[in-house]
Coordinates of C-alpha atoms in Angstrom, one line a residue:
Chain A
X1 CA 133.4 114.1 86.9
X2 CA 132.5 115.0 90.6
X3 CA 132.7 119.2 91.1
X4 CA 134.5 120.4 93.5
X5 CA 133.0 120.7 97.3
X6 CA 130.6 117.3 96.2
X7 CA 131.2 114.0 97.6
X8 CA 131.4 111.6 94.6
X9 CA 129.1 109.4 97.6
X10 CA 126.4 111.2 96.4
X11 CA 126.4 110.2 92.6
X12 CA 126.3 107.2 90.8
X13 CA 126.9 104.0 92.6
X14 CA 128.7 105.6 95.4
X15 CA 125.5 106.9 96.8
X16 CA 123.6 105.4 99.6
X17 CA 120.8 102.7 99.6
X18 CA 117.8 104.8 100.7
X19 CA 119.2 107.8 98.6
X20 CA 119.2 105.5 95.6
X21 CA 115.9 103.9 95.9
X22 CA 114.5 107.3 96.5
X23 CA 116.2 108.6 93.5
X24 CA 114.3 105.1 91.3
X25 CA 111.2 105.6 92.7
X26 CA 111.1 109.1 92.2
X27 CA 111.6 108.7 88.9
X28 CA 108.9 106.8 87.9
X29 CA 106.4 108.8 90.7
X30 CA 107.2 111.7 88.7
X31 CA 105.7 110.6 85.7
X32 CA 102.4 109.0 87.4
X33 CA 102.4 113.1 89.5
X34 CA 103.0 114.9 86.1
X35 CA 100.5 112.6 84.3
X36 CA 97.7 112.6 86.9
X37 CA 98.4 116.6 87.0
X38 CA 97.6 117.2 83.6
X39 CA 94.8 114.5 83.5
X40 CA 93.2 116.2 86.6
X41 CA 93.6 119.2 85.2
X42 CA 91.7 118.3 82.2
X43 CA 88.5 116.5 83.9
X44 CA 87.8 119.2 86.1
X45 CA 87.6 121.5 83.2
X46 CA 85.8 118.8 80.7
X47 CA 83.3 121.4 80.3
X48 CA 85.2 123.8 78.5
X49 CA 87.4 121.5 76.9
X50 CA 84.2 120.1 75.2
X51 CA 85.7 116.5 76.6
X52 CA 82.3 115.3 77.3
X53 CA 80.9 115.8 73.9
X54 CA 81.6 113.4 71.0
X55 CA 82.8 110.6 70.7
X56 CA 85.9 108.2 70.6
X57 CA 86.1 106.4 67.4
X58 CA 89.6 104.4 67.4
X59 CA 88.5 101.4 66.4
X60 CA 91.9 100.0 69.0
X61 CA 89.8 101.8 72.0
X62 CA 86.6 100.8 70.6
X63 CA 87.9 96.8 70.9
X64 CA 89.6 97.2 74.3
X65 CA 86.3 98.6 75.7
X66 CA 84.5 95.6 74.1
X67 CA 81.7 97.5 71.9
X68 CA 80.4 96.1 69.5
X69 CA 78.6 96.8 66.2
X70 CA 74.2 96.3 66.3
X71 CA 73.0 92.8 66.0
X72 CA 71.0 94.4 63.0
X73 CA 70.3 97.9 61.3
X74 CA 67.0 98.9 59.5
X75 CA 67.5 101.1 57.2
X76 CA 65.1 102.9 54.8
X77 CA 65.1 105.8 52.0
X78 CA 63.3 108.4 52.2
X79 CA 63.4 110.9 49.7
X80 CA 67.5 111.5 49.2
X81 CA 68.0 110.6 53.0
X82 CA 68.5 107.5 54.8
X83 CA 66.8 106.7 58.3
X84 CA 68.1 104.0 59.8
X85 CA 67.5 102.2 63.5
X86 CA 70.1 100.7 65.1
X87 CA 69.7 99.3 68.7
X88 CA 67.4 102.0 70.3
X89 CA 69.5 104.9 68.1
X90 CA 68.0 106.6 65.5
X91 CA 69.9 107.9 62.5
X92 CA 69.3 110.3 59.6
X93 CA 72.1 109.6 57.0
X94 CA 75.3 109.1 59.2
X95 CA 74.0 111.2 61.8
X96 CA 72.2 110.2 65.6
X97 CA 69.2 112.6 65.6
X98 CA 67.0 110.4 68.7
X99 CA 66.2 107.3 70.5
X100 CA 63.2 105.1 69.1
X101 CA 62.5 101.5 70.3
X102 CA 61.9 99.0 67.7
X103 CA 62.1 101.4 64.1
X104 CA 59.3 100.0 61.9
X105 CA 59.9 102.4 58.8
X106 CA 60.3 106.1 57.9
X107 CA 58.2 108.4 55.3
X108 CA 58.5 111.8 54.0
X109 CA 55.9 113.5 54.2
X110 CA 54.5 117.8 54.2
X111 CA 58.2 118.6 54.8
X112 CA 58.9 116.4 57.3
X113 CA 60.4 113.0 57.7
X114 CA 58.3 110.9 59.7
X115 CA 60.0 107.7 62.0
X116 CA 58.2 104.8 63.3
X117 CA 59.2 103.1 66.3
X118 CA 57.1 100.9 68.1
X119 CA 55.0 103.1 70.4
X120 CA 55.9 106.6 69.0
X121 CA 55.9 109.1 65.9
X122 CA 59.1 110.9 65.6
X123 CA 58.9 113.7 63.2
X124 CA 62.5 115.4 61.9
X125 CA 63.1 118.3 59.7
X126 CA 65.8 117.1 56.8
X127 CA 68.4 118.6 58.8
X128 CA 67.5 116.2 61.4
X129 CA 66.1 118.6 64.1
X130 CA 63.4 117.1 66.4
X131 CA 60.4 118.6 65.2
X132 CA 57.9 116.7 67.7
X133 CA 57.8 112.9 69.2
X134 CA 53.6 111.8 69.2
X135 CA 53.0 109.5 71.6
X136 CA 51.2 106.8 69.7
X137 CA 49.5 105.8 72.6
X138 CA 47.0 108.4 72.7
X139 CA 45.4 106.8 69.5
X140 CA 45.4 103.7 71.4
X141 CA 47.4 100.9 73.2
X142 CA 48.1 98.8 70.4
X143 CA 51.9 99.3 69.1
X144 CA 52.8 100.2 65.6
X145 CA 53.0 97.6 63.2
X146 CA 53.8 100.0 60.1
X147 CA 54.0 103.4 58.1
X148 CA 52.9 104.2 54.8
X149 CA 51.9 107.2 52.3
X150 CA 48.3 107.7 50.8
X151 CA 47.9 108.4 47.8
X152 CA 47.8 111.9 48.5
X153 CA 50.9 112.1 49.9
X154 CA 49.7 111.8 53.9
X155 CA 50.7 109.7 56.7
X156 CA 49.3 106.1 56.9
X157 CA 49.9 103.9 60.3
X158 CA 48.7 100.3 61.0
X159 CA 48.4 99.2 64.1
X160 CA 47.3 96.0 65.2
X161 CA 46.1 95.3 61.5
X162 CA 44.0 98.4 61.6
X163 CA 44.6 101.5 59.6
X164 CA 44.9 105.2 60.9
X165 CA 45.2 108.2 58.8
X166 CA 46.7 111.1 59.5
X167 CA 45.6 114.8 58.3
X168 CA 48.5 116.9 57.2
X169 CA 49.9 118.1 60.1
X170 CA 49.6 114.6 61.9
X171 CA 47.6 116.5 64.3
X172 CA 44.5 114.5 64.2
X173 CA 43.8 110.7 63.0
X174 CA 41.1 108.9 61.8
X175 CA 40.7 105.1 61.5
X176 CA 40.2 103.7 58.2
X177 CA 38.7 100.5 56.2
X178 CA 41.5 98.1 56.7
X179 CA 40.7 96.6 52.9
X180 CA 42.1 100.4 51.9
X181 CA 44.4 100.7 49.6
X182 CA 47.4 102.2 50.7
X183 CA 49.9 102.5 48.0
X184 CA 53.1 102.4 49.4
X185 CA 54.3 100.7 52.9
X186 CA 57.8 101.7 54.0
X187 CA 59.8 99.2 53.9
X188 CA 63.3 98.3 54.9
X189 CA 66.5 98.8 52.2
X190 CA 69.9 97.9 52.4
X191 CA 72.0 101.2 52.6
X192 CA 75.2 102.0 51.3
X193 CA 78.3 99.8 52.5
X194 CA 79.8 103.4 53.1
X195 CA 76.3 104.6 55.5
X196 CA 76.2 101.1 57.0
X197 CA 80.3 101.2 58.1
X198 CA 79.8 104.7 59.5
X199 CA 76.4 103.8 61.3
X200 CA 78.8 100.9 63.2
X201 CA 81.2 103.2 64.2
X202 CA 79.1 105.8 65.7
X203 CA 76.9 102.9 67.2
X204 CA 80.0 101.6 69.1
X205 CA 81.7 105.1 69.8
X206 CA 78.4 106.2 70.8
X207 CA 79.0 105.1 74.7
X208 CA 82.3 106.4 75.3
X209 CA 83.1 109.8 75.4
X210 CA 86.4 111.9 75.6
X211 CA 85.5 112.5 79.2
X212 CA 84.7 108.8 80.0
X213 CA 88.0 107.8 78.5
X214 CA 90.4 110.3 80.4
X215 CA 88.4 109.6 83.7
X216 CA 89.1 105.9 83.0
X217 CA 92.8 106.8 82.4
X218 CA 93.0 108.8 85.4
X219 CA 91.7 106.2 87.8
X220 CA 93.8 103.1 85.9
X221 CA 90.1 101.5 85.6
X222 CA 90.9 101.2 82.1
X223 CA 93.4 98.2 82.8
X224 CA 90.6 96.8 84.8
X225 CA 91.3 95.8 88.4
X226 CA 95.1 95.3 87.3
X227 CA 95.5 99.0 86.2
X228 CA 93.5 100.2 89.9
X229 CA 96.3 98.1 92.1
X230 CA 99.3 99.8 89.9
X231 CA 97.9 103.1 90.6
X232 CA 97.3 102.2 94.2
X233 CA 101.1 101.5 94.3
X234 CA 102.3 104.9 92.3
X235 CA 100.4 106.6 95.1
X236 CA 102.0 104.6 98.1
X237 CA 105.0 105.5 96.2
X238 CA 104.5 109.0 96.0
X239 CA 103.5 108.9 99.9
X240 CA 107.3 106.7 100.3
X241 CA 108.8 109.5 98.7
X242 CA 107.6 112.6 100.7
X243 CA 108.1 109.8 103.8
X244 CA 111.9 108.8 102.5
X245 CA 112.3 112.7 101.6
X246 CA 111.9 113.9 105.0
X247 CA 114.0 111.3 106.1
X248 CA 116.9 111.9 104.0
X249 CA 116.2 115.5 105.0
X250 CA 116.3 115.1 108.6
X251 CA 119.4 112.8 108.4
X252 CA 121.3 115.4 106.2
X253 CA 121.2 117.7 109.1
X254 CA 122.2 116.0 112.0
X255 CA 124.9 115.0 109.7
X256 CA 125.9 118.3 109.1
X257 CA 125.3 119.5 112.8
X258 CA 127.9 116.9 113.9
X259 CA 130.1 117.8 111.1
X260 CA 130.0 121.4 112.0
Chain B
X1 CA 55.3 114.0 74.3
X2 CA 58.8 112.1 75.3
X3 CA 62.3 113.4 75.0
X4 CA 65.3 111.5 74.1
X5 CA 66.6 109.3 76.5
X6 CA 64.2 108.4 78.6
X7 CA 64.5 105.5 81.2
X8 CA 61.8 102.9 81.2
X9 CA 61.5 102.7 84.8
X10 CA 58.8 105.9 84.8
X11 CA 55.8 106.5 87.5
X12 CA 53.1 107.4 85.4
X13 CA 50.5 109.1 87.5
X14 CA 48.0 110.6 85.1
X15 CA 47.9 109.7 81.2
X16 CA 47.6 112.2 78.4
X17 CA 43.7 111.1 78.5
X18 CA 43.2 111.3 81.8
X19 CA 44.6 114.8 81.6
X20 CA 42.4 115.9 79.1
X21 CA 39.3 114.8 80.4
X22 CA 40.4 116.6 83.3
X23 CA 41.2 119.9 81.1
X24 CA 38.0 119.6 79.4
X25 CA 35.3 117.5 81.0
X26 CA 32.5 117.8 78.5
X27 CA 33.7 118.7 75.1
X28 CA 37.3 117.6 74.0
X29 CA 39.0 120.4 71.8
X30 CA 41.0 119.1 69.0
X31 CA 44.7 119.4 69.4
X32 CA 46.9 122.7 67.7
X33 CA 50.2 123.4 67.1
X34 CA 52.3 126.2 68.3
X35 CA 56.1 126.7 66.9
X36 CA 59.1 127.5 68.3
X37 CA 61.1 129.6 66.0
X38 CA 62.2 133.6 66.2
X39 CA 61.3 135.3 69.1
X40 CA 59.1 132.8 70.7
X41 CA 61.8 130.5 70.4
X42 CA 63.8 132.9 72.4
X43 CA 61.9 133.5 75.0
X44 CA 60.9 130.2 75.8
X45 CA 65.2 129.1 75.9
X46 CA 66.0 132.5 78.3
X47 CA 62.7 130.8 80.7
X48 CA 64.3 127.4 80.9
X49 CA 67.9 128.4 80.2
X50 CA 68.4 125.8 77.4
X51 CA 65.8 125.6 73.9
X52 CA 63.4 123.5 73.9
X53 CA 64.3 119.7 72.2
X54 CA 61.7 120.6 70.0
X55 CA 60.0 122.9 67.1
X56 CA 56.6 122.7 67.6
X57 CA 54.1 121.7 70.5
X58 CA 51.1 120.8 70.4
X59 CA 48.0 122.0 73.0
X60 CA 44.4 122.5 73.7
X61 CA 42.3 125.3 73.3
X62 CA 38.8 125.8 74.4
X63 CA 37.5 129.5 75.2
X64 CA 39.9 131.1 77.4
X65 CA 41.0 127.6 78.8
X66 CA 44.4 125.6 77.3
X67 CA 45.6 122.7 78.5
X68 CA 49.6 122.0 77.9
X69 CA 51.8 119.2 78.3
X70 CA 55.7 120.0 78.2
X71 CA 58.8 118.1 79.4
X72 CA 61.9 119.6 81.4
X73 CA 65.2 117.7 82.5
X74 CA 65.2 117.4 86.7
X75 CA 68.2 116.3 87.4
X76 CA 69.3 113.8 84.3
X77 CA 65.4 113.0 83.0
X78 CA 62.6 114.6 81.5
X79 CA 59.7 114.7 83.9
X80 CA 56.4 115.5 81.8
X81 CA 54.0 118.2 83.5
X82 CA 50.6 118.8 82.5
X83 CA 49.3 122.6 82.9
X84 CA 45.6 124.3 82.4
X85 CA 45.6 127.9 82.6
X86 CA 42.6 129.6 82.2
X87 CA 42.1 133.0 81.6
X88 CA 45.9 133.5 82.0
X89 CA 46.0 131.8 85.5
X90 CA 47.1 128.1 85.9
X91 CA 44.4 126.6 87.1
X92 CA 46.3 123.1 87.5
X93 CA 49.8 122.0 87.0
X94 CA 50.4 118.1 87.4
X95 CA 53.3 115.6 87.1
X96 CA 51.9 112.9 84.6
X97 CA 55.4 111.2 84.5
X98 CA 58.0 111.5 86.6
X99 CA 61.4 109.1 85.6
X100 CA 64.2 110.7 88.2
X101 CA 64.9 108.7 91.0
X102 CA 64.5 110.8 93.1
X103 CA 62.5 114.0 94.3
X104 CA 59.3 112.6 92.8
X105 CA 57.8 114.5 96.3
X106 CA 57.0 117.1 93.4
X107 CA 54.0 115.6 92.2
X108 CA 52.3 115.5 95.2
X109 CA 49.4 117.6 94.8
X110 CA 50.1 119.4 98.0
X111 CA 53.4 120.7 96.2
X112 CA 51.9 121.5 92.7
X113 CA 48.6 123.1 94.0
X114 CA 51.3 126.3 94.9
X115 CA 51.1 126.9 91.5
X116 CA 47.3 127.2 91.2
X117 CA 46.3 130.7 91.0
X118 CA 50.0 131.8 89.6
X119 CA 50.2 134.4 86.5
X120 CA 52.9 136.1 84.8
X121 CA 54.4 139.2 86.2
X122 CA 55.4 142.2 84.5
X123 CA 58.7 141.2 84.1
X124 CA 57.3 138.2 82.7
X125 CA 58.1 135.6 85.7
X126 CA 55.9 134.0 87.3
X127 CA 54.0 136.1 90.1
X128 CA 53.9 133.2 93.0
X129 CA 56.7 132.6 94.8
X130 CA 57.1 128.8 95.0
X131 CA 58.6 126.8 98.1
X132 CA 61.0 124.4 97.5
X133 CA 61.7 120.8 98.9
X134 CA 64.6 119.7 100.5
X135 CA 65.9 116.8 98.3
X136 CA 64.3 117.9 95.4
X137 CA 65.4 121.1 94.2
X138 CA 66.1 120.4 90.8
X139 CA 62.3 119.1 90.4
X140 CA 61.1 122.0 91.6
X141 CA 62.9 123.9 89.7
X142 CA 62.0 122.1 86.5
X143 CA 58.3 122.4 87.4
X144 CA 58.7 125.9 88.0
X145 CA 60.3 126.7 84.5
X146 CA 57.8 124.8 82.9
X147 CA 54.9 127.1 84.8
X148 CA 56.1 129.8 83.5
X149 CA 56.7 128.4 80.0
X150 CA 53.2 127.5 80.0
X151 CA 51.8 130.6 80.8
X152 CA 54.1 132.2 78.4
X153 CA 52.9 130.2 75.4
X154 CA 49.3 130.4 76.7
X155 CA 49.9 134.2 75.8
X156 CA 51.4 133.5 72.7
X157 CA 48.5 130.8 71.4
X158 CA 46.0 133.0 71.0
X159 CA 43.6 131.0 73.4
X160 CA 43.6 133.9 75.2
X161 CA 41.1 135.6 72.5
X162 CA 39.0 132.4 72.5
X163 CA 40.4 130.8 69.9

């Protein structure tokens, strides 16, 4: 029911043509303003909103992205702890502690946990805190082939078939007889189902932030080129409306001026 | 040394060898270890404005003379710095690997050798005020953090007795 003093012309179908297609575009430019508001909002102060730590781990997100679980994980026990090496990540129990190229086996060792990759030493505390990475090419250019405990508890490496030891704070190596017995070689285990489904989800969520997600939101980037041309056309549309609102403005008044 | 995350594509302009033999032409030293924990650990984060990425470090020691090498992000990479101080003075500070794109202008020698002859003030920054490079502040910035890091845990070694 119109109220008195306003023309029913200027509600439901009586009103005019650029009045109502200002009225449907509005509608929807609002949501794209209020959304890219609040999205806006939220990038610039990622910081503080912690949006670029973490990771997303829907699994939905995860699939629409297109990551996907490592071609293979190594994993091996140490003590009560699993190290595992998946693509270049490095894992203590569920946890991302480093990079590493090409894991060849982890050892516990003078209350460290020792992890070989292919050209360095990376030694962890059990609360997986890097304690030091050693460079294995200051013993020499030849990558690591293994790791292994003496009897005595220290570190073992061979490296192209020859055998270094190391003294208890891996500070200083000596090459050994390559016949030496070394009693135990790390060597790769299958982990739990429960470490192994955990170590795939962080693997995958690894590359996509909060941050990354909301930026990709914000630009329509995450419909792909489809999603970048919708947003392009909210915007025009937005830019029709302040054009069309002007308009309607302008021709309000000159209406009026002849009324009057 | 090698932080996390570092990009393959690295200019490697002096090895951990060549640095050494540098440090120490005659006699190599056998590495030490210095930790990072308590106070020390302290310091060294309020110098670089973040801790360290790792609990121990390992140097060289020979009479008053230590040779260091220590990583710092630039701008999104570590770049890895070699520093000998003697007798609480750098004597040389060197990029061995720089992995940034770009201001690797810092490890031209006619940028690092400002920081020969630089010691710790009083306050406990570093006495030598270092000009910067357009392009490249970050780097230098890096470098000069680590400088002072350097001479910090030169101090805190023990090198400084001898050892």
């Amino acid at each position: 029911m119109a109220k008195a003093g306003v023309p029913m012309a200027r509600k439901g179908n009586g009103a005019s043509v650029p009045r109502r297609l200002h009225r449907f575009i509005g509608v929807i430019a609002a949501l794209y303003v209020i959304f890219m508001v609040f999205s806006g909002l939220a990038i610039n102060h990622s910081n503080r909103l912690g949006l670029d730590q973490g990771h997303v781990s829907q699994a939905f997100l995860l699939d629409w992205y297109g990551l996907k679980a490592p071609e293979h994980i190594q994993s091996f026990a140490v003590g009560d702890d699993w190290v595992s090496f998946a693509g270049s990540q490095l894992y203590l129990n569920d946890m991302v502690v480093s990079t590493v190229i090409h894991g060849k086996g982890a050892v516990s060792g003078n209350g460290m946990i020792i992890a070989a990759g292919i050209d360095e030493l990376i030694l962890l505390d059990h609360d997986g805190k890097l304690i030091e990475r050693i460079a294995w090419a200051a013993q020499g250019p030849e990558p690591v082939e293994s790791i292994g405990l003496q009897a005595d508890g220290s570190v073992t490496v061979k490296a192209a078939g020859q055998l270094w030891l190391a003294d208890a704070e891996l500070l200083n190596w000596r090459q050994a007889e390559a016949s030496s017995n070394i009693p135990f070689w790390s060597e790769t285990t299958a982990p739990p189902d429960s470490l192994r489904q955990s170590i795939e989800q962080q693997y995958r969520g690894g590359e996509l932030s909060p941050l990354q997600l909301l930026l990709d939101f914000h630009s329509g980037r995450i419909f792909g080129t489809a999603g970048v041309v919708v947003y392009d056309f909210l915007a025009l549309a937005v830019g029709f409306l302040a054009i069309s609102g002007l308009f309607l403005w302008a021709r309000g008044r000159r209406n009026g001026k002849r009324k009057g | 040394m090698t932080l996390p995350g570092f990009a393959p594509a690295a200019s490697v302009y002096e090895t951990q060898a060549e640095f050494l033999q540098r440090a120490f032409s005659k006699t190599q030293p056998a590495p030490a270890i210095i930790w990072l924990s308590g106070e020390r650990k302290t310091n060294v984060s309020q110098m670089l404005g973040h801790d360290y990425p790792a609990m121990r470090l390992r140097y060289w020691c020979q009479a008053e003379r230590s040779a260091w090498i220590l990583e710092e992000i630039g701008k999104e990479l570590p770049i890895t710095v070699g520093v000998i101080i003697d007798q609480d003075y750098i004597q040389s500070l060197r990029v061995l690997t720089y992995r940034e794109n770009r201001g690797g202008e810092v490890a031209s020698p006619a940028f690092s050798d400002q920081f020969n002859g630089a010691s710790l003030a009083a306050s406990g920054a570093l006495d030598t005020e270092i000009d910067g490079i357009s392009g490249a502040t970050l780097s230098v910035h890096a470098l000069t953090r680590l400088a002072n890091v350097a001479l910090f845990l030169h101090g805190e070694s023990g090198c400084t007795d001898g050892a």
